[in-house]
Amino acid sequence: MAAPRDDMFSFCTDAGKVASGVEVRFIDNIKGKGLFAKRSIKKGDSIFIERPLVSSQFLWNSLYKYKACEFCLRALETAEENARRLSGNPGLALPHPELCQVRPELHQACPQCQVQYCSSECRQAAADQYHRALCLGPSQEDPDHPINKLKDAWRSVHYPPETSSIMLMAKMVAAVKQAKDKSQWQKLFSHFCSRTANEEEEIAHKLLGDKFRGQLSLLHSLFTEALYDDHLSRWFVPEGFRSLFALVGTNGQGIGTSSLSQWVHACDALELPGQQREQLDSFIDQLYKDIEKETGDFLNCEGSGLFLLQSSCNHSCVPNAEASFPDNNFLLHLCALCDISPGEEICISYLDCCQRDRSRHSRHKILRENYLFTCSCPKCVSQMDELDVTSDEEEEEEEGEAEGETEGDEMEDEMTDV
């Protein structure tokens, strides 16, 4: 694949149309850049669709048999296969199987390492962009291969719920290694925000947690052994590795895909007689109850990616846009949550719905710990006179931290049995 153009819209579908509707502007030295509307955008409108520069499935997610395309993260299990595994019921039959959009007959594997792809197009795109530099060939299952040692080290310090992957950094290196114009790819990665040394240290420690913060040097050593390249020597010195680590930790956008979820949405759209609708809804409700009992909250193929234009969206506790992945792959759709006027900043929320309902003090605490900034959105400004009180939910979480550490140790023991 040819190196993409060096602009913020180069990975968007219909880049020219997107560029006519939004623009990236520098705001100030604190907020940096932001995304602004150039035209009126109506509630529900698609603002842009963007693919990532690089993306990667989370390593524990992959180990637990959540099968996803190595390139686009499309779920590879059929909806029925997915439902059977998640519910623990191998004989489960889904009604309306024709609504499943997964096409196993199109799936392909890398002929050298057998990594799976949803199509020949994805297999070729991966090979052209980064996979030739990362393909392990017959060493795919060799625990002593440097890349496998790097993966194992990451799993040993970053447990579910996962928020990032060392392989996102590996794919950044591999993409530059394979590129004919290496400087162009490096420029693309340079668009992502940079941090001070102290901030980078904070982000690295947050990703690893207090228990494993001393493991950054081990990861650096294994990363260098597996992937060192003279053209990227600055990424392999300790300071450069920490910067790369912080870049991924700050800008990585979570991606979730699910063939079962797609099937459910397709079922919801069916026009059925009243009794059939009730029966189908009852079946789906019971299925999710069975899945919750068997599997808990881990339902999707999960990973993260670096999205160039989306990374320019700042946070607001009252966002006017949100990102989603309705195509069951890595394509990010940014849609308007309300009408947006020309000149208005387009903001997403870095918090989930429950977190946004917490007190201003609690929201600021989460944002400071995870993103290293203090929010000054309209909601936060309007609540400036409130006491710095902690939400009840957060107090309960803090009380359970000691229990959480014990549970983390138990999870470590369970995961070694996978």
Short mmCIF file of N, CA, C and O in Angstrom, two decimals, residues 5-105:
data_model
loop_
_atom_site.label_atom_id
_atom_site.label_comp_id
_atom_site.label_asym_id
_atom_site.label_seq_id
_atom_site.Cartn_x
_atom_site.Cartn_y
_atom_site.Cartn_z
N ARG A 5 -1.28 10.25 2.12
CA ARG A 5 -0.96 11.68 2.12
C ARG A 5 -0.83 12.18 3.54
O ARG A 5 -1.48 11.71 4.46
N ASP A 6 0.03 13.17 3.72
CA ASP A 6 0.30 13.70 5.06
C ASP A 6 -0.70 14.80 5.41
O ASP A 6 -0.38 15.98 5.41
N ASP A 7 -1.96 14.43 5.65
CA ASP A 7 -2.93 15.40 6.14
C ASP A 7 -3.91 14.68 7.06
O ASP A 7 -3.99 13.47 7.09
N MET A 8 -4.70 15.47 7.80
CA MET A 8 -5.56 14.93 8.84
C MET A 8 -6.74 14.15 8.28
O MET A 8 -7.40 13.42 9.01
N PHE A 9 -7.03 14.29 6.99
CA PHE A 9 -8.21 13.65 6.40
C PHE A 9 -7.86 12.42 5.58
O PHE A 9 -8.75 11.81 4.98
N SER A 10 -6.59 12.04 5.53
CA SER A 10 -6.15 11.03 4.58
C SER A 10 -6.71 9.64 4.83
O SER A 10 -6.71 8.81 3.92
N PHE A 11 -7.22 9.36 6.03
CA PHE A 11 -7.75 8.04 6.32
C PHE A 11 -9.28 8.03 6.40
O PHE A 11 -9.89 7.05 6.84
N CYS A 12 -9.90 9.14 5.99
CA CYS A 12 -11.36 9.24 6.01
C CYS A 12 -11.95 8.73 4.69
O CYS A 12 -11.37 8.90 3.62
N THR A 13 -13.12 8.12 4.79
CA THR A 13 -13.90 7.80 3.61
C THR A 13 -14.42 9.12 3.01
O THR A 13 -14.96 9.95 3.73
N ASP A 14 -14.24 9.30 1.71
CA ASP A 14 -14.64 10.54 1.02
C ASP A 14 -13.99 11.75 1.70
O ASP A 14 -14.67 12.66 2.20
N ALA A 15 -12.65 11.75 1.71
CA ALA A 15 -11.89 12.77 2.43
C ALA A 15 -12.22 14.19 1.98
O ALA A 15 -12.29 15.11 2.80
N GLY A 16 -12.46 14.39 0.68
CA GLY A 16 -12.77 15.73 0.19
C GLY A 16 -14.05 16.28 0.79
O GLY A 16 -14.13 17.45 1.19
N LYS A 17 -15.09 15.43 0.87
CA LYS A 17 -16.36 15.85 1.44
C LYS A 17 -16.21 16.16 2.93
O LYS A 17 -16.77 17.14 3.44
N VAL A 18 -15.44 15.33 3.64
CA VAL A 18 -15.22 15.55 5.08
C VAL A 18 -14.51 16.89 5.29
O VAL A 18 -14.90 17.69 6.15
N ALA A 19 -13.47 17.14 4.48
CA ALA A 19 -12.70 18.38 4.63
C ALA A 19 -13.52 19.62 4.34
O ALA A 19 -13.22 20.71 4.85
N SER A 20 -14.58 19.49 3.55
CA SER A 20 -15.44 20.64 3.27
C SER A 20 -16.42 20.91 4.40
O SER A 20 -17.01 21.99 4.47
N GLY A 21 -16.57 19.94 5.32
CA GLY A 21 -17.54 20.09 6.39
C GLY A 21 -16.95 20.37 7.76
O GLY A 21 -17.64 20.91 8.64
N VAL A 22 -15.68 19.99 7.96
CA VAL A 22 -15.03 20.22 9.27
C VAL A 22 -13.60 20.68 9.04
O VAL A 22 -13.03 20.48 7.96
N GLU A 23 -13.02 21.28 10.05
CA GLU A 23 -11.63 21.69 9.98
C GLU A 23 -10.96 21.52 11.34
O GLU A 23 -11.62 21.58 12.38
N VAL A 24 -9.65 21.31 11.30
CA VAL A 24 -8.87 21.21 12.53
C VAL A 24 -8.21 22.55 12.77
O VAL A 24 -7.55 23.10 11.88
N ARG A 25 -8.42 23.11 13.97
CA ARG A 25 -7.83 24.40 14.32
C ARG A 25 -7.00 24.28 15.59
O ARG A 25 -7.32 23.48 16.48
N PHE A 26 -5.96 25.10 15.67
CA PHE A 26 -5.22 25.21 16.93
C PHE A 26 -6.02 26.13 17.86
O PHE A 26 -6.46 27.21 17.47
N ILE A 27 -6.22 25.69 19.11
CA ILE A 27 -7.01 26.46 20.07
C ILE A 27 -6.10 27.26 20.99
O ILE A 27 -6.14 28.49 21.02
N ASP A 28 -5.29 26.58 21.77
CA ASP A 28 -4.33 27.25 22.65
C ASP A 28 -3.31 26.20 23.10
O ASP A 28 -3.39 25.03 22.73
N ASN A 29 -2.35 26.64 23.90
CA ASN A 29 -1.27 25.74 24.32
C ASN A 29 -1.73 24.69 25.32
O ASN A 29 -1.01 23.71 25.56
N ILE A 30 -2.90 24.89 25.92
CA ILE A 30 -3.41 23.92 26.89
C ILE A 30 -4.23 22.84 26.18
O ILE A 30 -3.97 21.65 26.32
N LYS A 31 -5.22 23.27 25.38
CA LYS A 31 -6.08 22.31 24.70
C LYS A 31 -5.45 21.79 23.41
O LYS A 31 -5.81 20.72 22.92
N GLY A 32 -4.51 22.54 22.85
CA GLY A 32 -3.92 22.13 21.59
C GLY A 32 -4.90 22.37 20.45
O GLY A 32 -5.52 23.42 20.36
N LYS A 33 -5.08 21.35 19.60
CA LYS A 33 -5.96 21.51 18.45
C LYS A 33 -7.36 21.01 18.79
O LYS A 33 -7.58 20.32 19.79
N GLY A 34 -8.32 21.34 17.93
CA GLY A 34 -9.69 20.89 18.08
C GLY A 34 -10.35 20.76 16.73
O GLY A 34 -9.85 21.28 15.72
N LEU A 35 -11.46 20.06 16.67
CA LEU A 35 -12.21 19.86 15.43
C LEU A 35 -13.43 20.77 15.44
O LEU A 35 -14.18 20.81 16.42
N PHE A 36 -13.64 21.52 14.35
CA PHE A 36 -14.72 22.50 14.28
C PHE A 36 -15.57 22.30 13.03
O PHE A 36 -15.06 21.91 11.97
N ALA A 37 -16.85 22.58 13.17
CA ALA A 37 -17.78 22.48 12.03
C ALA A 37 -17.61 23.67 11.10
O ALA A 37 -17.49 24.81 11.54
N LYS A 38 -17.63 23.41 9.79
CA LYS A 38 -17.60 24.47 8.79
C LYS A 38 -18.98 24.70 8.18
O LYS A 38 -19.19 25.66 7.45
N ARG A 39 -19.91 23.81 8.49
CA ARG A 39 -21.27 23.90 7.98
C ARG A 39 -22.22 23.42 9.08
O ARG A 39 -21.79 22.88 10.10
N SER A 40 -23.51 23.62 8.87
CA SER A 40 -24.50 23.13 9.82
C SER A 40 -24.56 21.60 9.76
O SER A 40 -24.60 21.02 8.66
N ILE A 41 -24.55 20.98 10.93
CA ILE A 41 -24.64 19.52 11.03
C ILE A 41 -25.87 19.20 11.86
O ILE A 41 -26.06 19.73 12.95
N LYS A 42 -26.74 18.33 11.33
CA LYS A 42 -27.98 17.98 12.01
C LYS A 42 -27.77 16.78 12.94
O LYS A 42 -26.90 15.93 12.69
N LYS A 43 -28.58 16.73 13.99
CA LYS A 43 -28.56 15.60 14.91
C LYS A 43 -28.72 14.30 14.13
O LYS A 43 -29.59 14.17 13.27
N GLY A 44 -27.84 13.34 14.41
CA GLY A 44 -27.89 12.05 13.73
C GLY A 44 -27.05 11.96 12.48
O GLY A 44 -26.82 10.86 11.96
N ASP A 45 -26.58 13.12 11.97
CA ASP A 45 -25.74 13.11 10.76
C ASP A 45 -24.41 12.42 11.03
O ASP A 45 -23.84 12.52 12.13
N SER A 46 -23.90 11.74 10.00
CA SER A 46 -22.54 11.21 10.05
C SER A 46 -21.58 12.35 9.73
O SER A 46 -21.68 12.98 8.67
N ILE A 47 -20.67 12.63 10.64
CA ILE A 47 -19.69 13.72 10.44
C ILE A 47 -18.52 13.21 9.61
O ILE A 47 -18.06 13.88 8.69
N PHE A 48 -18.04 12.03 9.92
CA PHE A 48 -17.04 11.37 9.09
C PHE A 48 -16.94 9.90 9.45
O PHE A 48 -17.39 9.46 10.52
N ILE A 49 -16.38 9.13 8.52
CA ILE A 49 -16.05 7.72 8.74
C ILE A 49 -14.55 7.61 8.51
O ILE A 49 -14.04 8.08 7.48
N GLU A 50 -13.84 6.99 9.44
CA GLU A 50 -12.38 6.98 9.38
C GLU A 50 -11.83 5.62 9.75
O GLU A 50 -12.32 4.96 10.66
N ARG A 51 -10.81 5.19 9.01
CA ARG A 51 -10.08 3.98 9.40
C ARG A 51 -8.82 4.38 10.15
O ARG A 51 -8.30 5.50 9.96
N PRO A 52 -8.29 3.51 10.99
CA PRO A 52 -7.12 3.87 11.78
C PRO A 52 -5.82 3.75 10.99
O PRO A 52 -5.75 3.01 10.00
N LEU A 53 -4.80 4.48 11.44
CA LEU A 53 -3.47 4.27 10.88
C LEU A 53 -3.02 2.85 11.17
O LEU A 53 -2.52 2.15 10.29
N VAL A 54 -3.17 2.45 12.43
CA VAL A 54 -2.90 1.08 12.85
C VAL A 54 -3.93 0.70 13.90
O VAL A 54 -4.46 1.57 14.61
N SER A 55 -4.21 -0.58 14.02
CA SER A 55 -5.10 -1.07 15.07
C SER A 55 -4.64 -2.46 15.47
O SER A 55 -3.93 -3.14 14.72
N SER A 56 -5.06 -2.88 16.66
CA SER A 56 -4.64 -4.19 17.14
C SER A 56 -5.65 -4.72 18.15
O SER A 56 -6.16 -3.97 18.99
N GLN A 57 -5.95 -6.00 18.05
CA GLN A 57 -6.80 -6.64 19.04
C GLN A 57 -6.04 -6.75 20.35
O GLN A 57 -4.82 -6.93 20.38
N PHE A 58 -6.76 -6.60 21.47
CA PHE A 58 -6.13 -6.76 22.77
C PHE A 58 -5.64 -8.21 22.93
O PHE A 58 -6.27 -9.15 22.45
N LEU A 59 -4.53 -8.37 23.63
CA LEU A 59 -3.87 -9.67 23.68
C LEU A 59 -4.62 -10.69 24.53
O LEU A 59 -4.68 -11.87 24.18
N TRP A 60 -5.17 -10.27 25.67
CA TRP A 60 -5.98 -11.22 26.46
C TRP A 60 -7.25 -11.57 25.71
O TRP A 60 -7.71 -12.72 25.72
N ASN A 61 -7.86 -10.59 25.06
CA ASN A 61 -9.08 -10.81 24.29
C ASN A 61 -8.85 -11.88 23.23
O ASN A 61 -9.67 -12.79 23.05
N SER A 62 -7.72 -11.81 22.55
CA SER A 62 -7.37 -12.80 21.53
C SER A 62 -7.12 -14.17 22.16
O SER A 62 -7.57 -15.20 21.64
N LEU A 63 -6.43 -14.20 23.28
CA LEU A 63 -6.11 -15.45 23.94
C LEU A 63 -7.35 -16.18 24.41
O LEU A 63 -7.41 -17.41 24.43
N TYR A 64 -8.38 -15.42 24.77
CA TYR A 64 -9.63 -16.01 25.24
C TYR A 64 -10.58 -16.37 24.10
O TYR A 64 -11.78 -16.52 24.31
N LYS A 65 -10.01 -16.50 22.89
CA LYS A 65 -10.74 -17.03 21.73
C LYS A 65 -11.81 -16.10 21.18
O LYS A 65 -12.79 -16.55 20.60
N TYR A 66 -11.63 -14.80 21.37
CA TYR A 66 -12.45 -13.82 20.67
C TYR A 66 -11.80 -13.64 19.30
O TYR A 66 -10.77 -12.96 19.18
N LYS A 67 -12.35 -14.26 18.28
CA LYS A 67 -11.70 -14.33 16.98
C LYS A 67 -12.03 -13.10 16.14
O LYS A 67 -13.19 -12.84 15.83
N ALA A 68 -10.98 -12.38 15.75
CA ALA A 68 -11.16 -11.16 14.96
C ALA A 68 -10.14 -11.13 13.83
O ALA A 68 -9.04 -11.67 13.94
N CYS A 69 -10.52 -10.48 12.74
CA CYS A 69 -9.60 -10.27 11.61
C CYS A 69 -8.39 -9.50 12.11
O CYS A 69 -8.52 -8.47 12.77
N GLU A 70 -7.21 -9.99 11.78
CA GLU A 70 -5.98 -9.37 12.28
C GLU A 70 -5.80 -7.96 11.75
O GLU A 70 -5.14 -7.14 12.40
N PHE A 71 -6.43 -7.64 10.62
CA PHE A 71 -6.27 -6.30 10.06
C PHE A 71 -7.39 -5.36 10.50
O PHE A 71 -7.14 -4.33 11.10
N CYS A 72 -8.65 -5.72 10.23
CA CYS A 72 -9.76 -4.78 10.45
C CYS A 72 -10.55 -5.06 11.72
O CYS A 72 -11.50 -4.34 12.02
N LEU A 73 -10.19 -6.11 12.47
CA LEU A 73 -10.84 -6.48 13.73
C LEU A 73 -12.29 -6.94 13.56
O LEU A 73 -13.03 -7.05 14.54
N ARG A 74 -12.72 -7.23 12.33
CA ARG A 74 -14.06 -7.77 12.13
C ARG A 74 -14.18 -9.11 12.87
O ARG A 74 -13.28 -9.94 12.81
N ALA A 75 -15.28 -9.31 13.58
CA ALA A 75 -15.51 -10.57 14.28
C ALA A 75 -15.61 -11.70 13.26
O ALA A 75 -16.33 -11.59 12.25
N LEU A 76 -14.89 -12.81 13.49
CA LEU A 76 -14.84 -13.90 12.53
C LEU A 76 -15.82 -15.02 12.86
O LEU A 76 -16.17 -15.81 11.98
N GLU A 77 -16.26 -15.12 14.11
CA GLU A 77 -17.27 -16.12 14.45
C GLU A 77 -18.61 -15.71 13.86
O GLU A 77 -18.94 -14.52 13.82
N THR A 78 -19.42 -16.68 13.43
CA THR A 78 -20.79 -16.36 13.07
C THR A 78 -21.54 -15.98 14.35
O THR A 78 -21.08 -16.27 15.47
N ALA A 79 -22.67 -15.34 14.20
CA ALA A 79 -23.46 -14.95 15.38
C ALA A 79 -23.82 -16.17 16.22
O ALA A 79 -23.78 -16.12 17.46
N GLU A 80 -24.14 -17.28 15.55
CA GLU A 80 -24.50 -18.49 16.28
C GLU A 80 -23.29 -19.08 17.02
O GLU A 80 -23.40 -19.47 18.19
N GLU A 81 -22.14 -19.13 16.36
CA GLU A 81 -20.92 -19.60 17.03
C GLU A 81 -20.58 -18.71 18.22
O GLU A 81 -20.21 -19.21 19.29
N ASN A 82 -20.72 -17.42 18.04
CA ASN A 82 -20.44 -16.47 19.10
C ASN A 82 -21.39 -16.68 20.28
O ASN A 82 -20.96 -16.72 21.45
N ALA A 83 -22.68 -16.81 20.00
CA ALA A 83 -23.67 -17.02 21.06
C ALA A 83 -23.43 -18.33 21.79
O ALA A 83 -23.58 -18.40 23.02
N ARG A 84 -23.08 -19.37 21.07
CA ARG A 84 -22.81 -20.67 21.71
C ARG A 84 -21.64 -20.57 22.67
O ARG A 84 -21.70 -21.08 23.79
N ARG A 85 -20.56 -19.92 22.24
CA ARG A 85 -19.38 -19.84 23.10
C ARG A 85 -19.65 -18.96 24.32
O ARG A 85 -19.29 -19.33 25.45
N LEU A 86 -20.29 -17.82 24.11
CA LEU A 86 -20.51 -16.89 25.22
C LEU A 86 -21.52 -17.42 26.23
O LEU A 86 -21.42 -17.13 27.43
N SER A 87 -22.51 -18.20 25.76
CA SER A 87 -23.53 -18.72 26.66
C SER A 87 -23.15 -20.06 27.27
O SER A 87 -23.80 -20.53 28.20
N GLY A 88 -22.11 -20.69 26.72
CA GLY A 88 -21.72 -22.02 27.20
C GLY A 88 -22.68 -23.10 26.75
O GLY A 88 -22.71 -24.19 27.34
N ASN A 89 -23.48 -22.82 25.70
CA ASN A 89 -24.47 -23.78 25.21
C ASN A 89 -24.11 -24.19 23.79
O ASN A 89 -24.48 -23.50 22.82
N PRO A 90 -23.38 -25.31 23.61
CA PRO A 90 -22.91 -25.70 22.27
C PRO A 90 -24.02 -26.11 21.32
O PRO A 90 -23.80 -26.18 20.11
N GLY A 91 -25.23 -26.39 21.84
CA GLY A 91 -26.33 -26.79 20.96
C GLY A 91 -27.29 -25.67 20.61
O GLY A 91 -28.31 -25.91 19.96
N LEU A 92 -26.95 -24.44 21.00
CA LEU A 92 -27.84 -23.31 20.77
C LEU A 92 -28.03 -23.04 19.27
O LEU A 92 -27.08 -23.05 18.50
N ALA A 93 -29.28 -22.82 18.88
CA ALA A 93 -29.58 -22.46 17.49
C ALA A 93 -30.26 -21.10 17.48
O ALA A 93 -31.27 -20.89 18.17
N LEU A 94 -29.73 -20.17 16.72
CA LEU A 94 -30.32 -18.84 16.63
C LEU A 94 -31.41 -18.82 15.57
O LEU A 94 -31.23 -19.37 14.47
N PRO A 95 -32.53 -18.17 15.85
CA PRO A 95 -33.52 -17.95 14.79
C PRO A 95 -32.96 -16.93 13.79
O PRO A 95 -32.05 -16.16 14.10
N HIS A 96 -33.50 -16.94 12.62
CA HIS A 96 -33.10 -16.00 11.55
C HIS A 96 -31.57 -15.97 11.33
O HIS A 96 -30.95 -14.90 11.32
N PRO A 97 -30.96 -17.14 11.14
CA PRO A 97 -29.49 -17.16 10.93
C PRO A 97 -29.06 -16.41 9.68
O PRO A 97 -27.90 -16.01 9.57
N GLU A 98 -30.00 -16.21 8.76
CA GLU A 98 -29.65 -15.51 7.52
C GLU A 98 -29.29 -14.05 7.77
O GLU A 98 -28.69 -13.39 6.89
N LEU A 99 -29.61 -13.53 8.96
CA LEU A 99 -29.29 -12.14 9.28
C LEU A 99 -27.83 -11.96 9.70
O LEU A 99 -27.36 -10.82 9.81
N CYS A 100 -27.13 -13.04 9.94
CA CYS A 100 -25.70 -12.94 10.29
C CYS A 100 -24.91 -12.51 9.06
O CYS A 100 -25.06 -13.08 7.98
N GLN A 101 -24.05 -11.51 9.23
CA GLN A 101 -23.31 -10.96 8.10
C GLN A 101 -21.90 -11.52 7.95
O GLN A 101 -21.16 -11.12 7.05
N VAL A 102 -21.51 -12.43 8.84
CA VAL A 102 -20.18 -13.04 8.75
C VAL A 102 -20.17 -14.05 7.60
O VAL A 102 -21.10 -14.85 7.47
N ARG A 103 -19.12 -14.02 6.80
CA ARG A 103 -19.01 -14.91 5.65
C ARG A 103 -17.73 -15.75 5.76
O ARG A 103 -16.67 -15.38 5.23
N PRO A 104 -17.80 -16.89 6.48
CA PRO A 104 -16.60 -17.73 6.69
C PRO A 104 -15.93 -18.17 5.40
O PRO A 104 -14.70 -18.40 5.38
N GLU A 105 -16.71 -18.31 4.31
CA GLU A 105 -16.13 -18.78 3.05
C GLU A 105 -15.14 -17.77 2.47
O GLU A 105 -14.32 -18.12 1.60
#
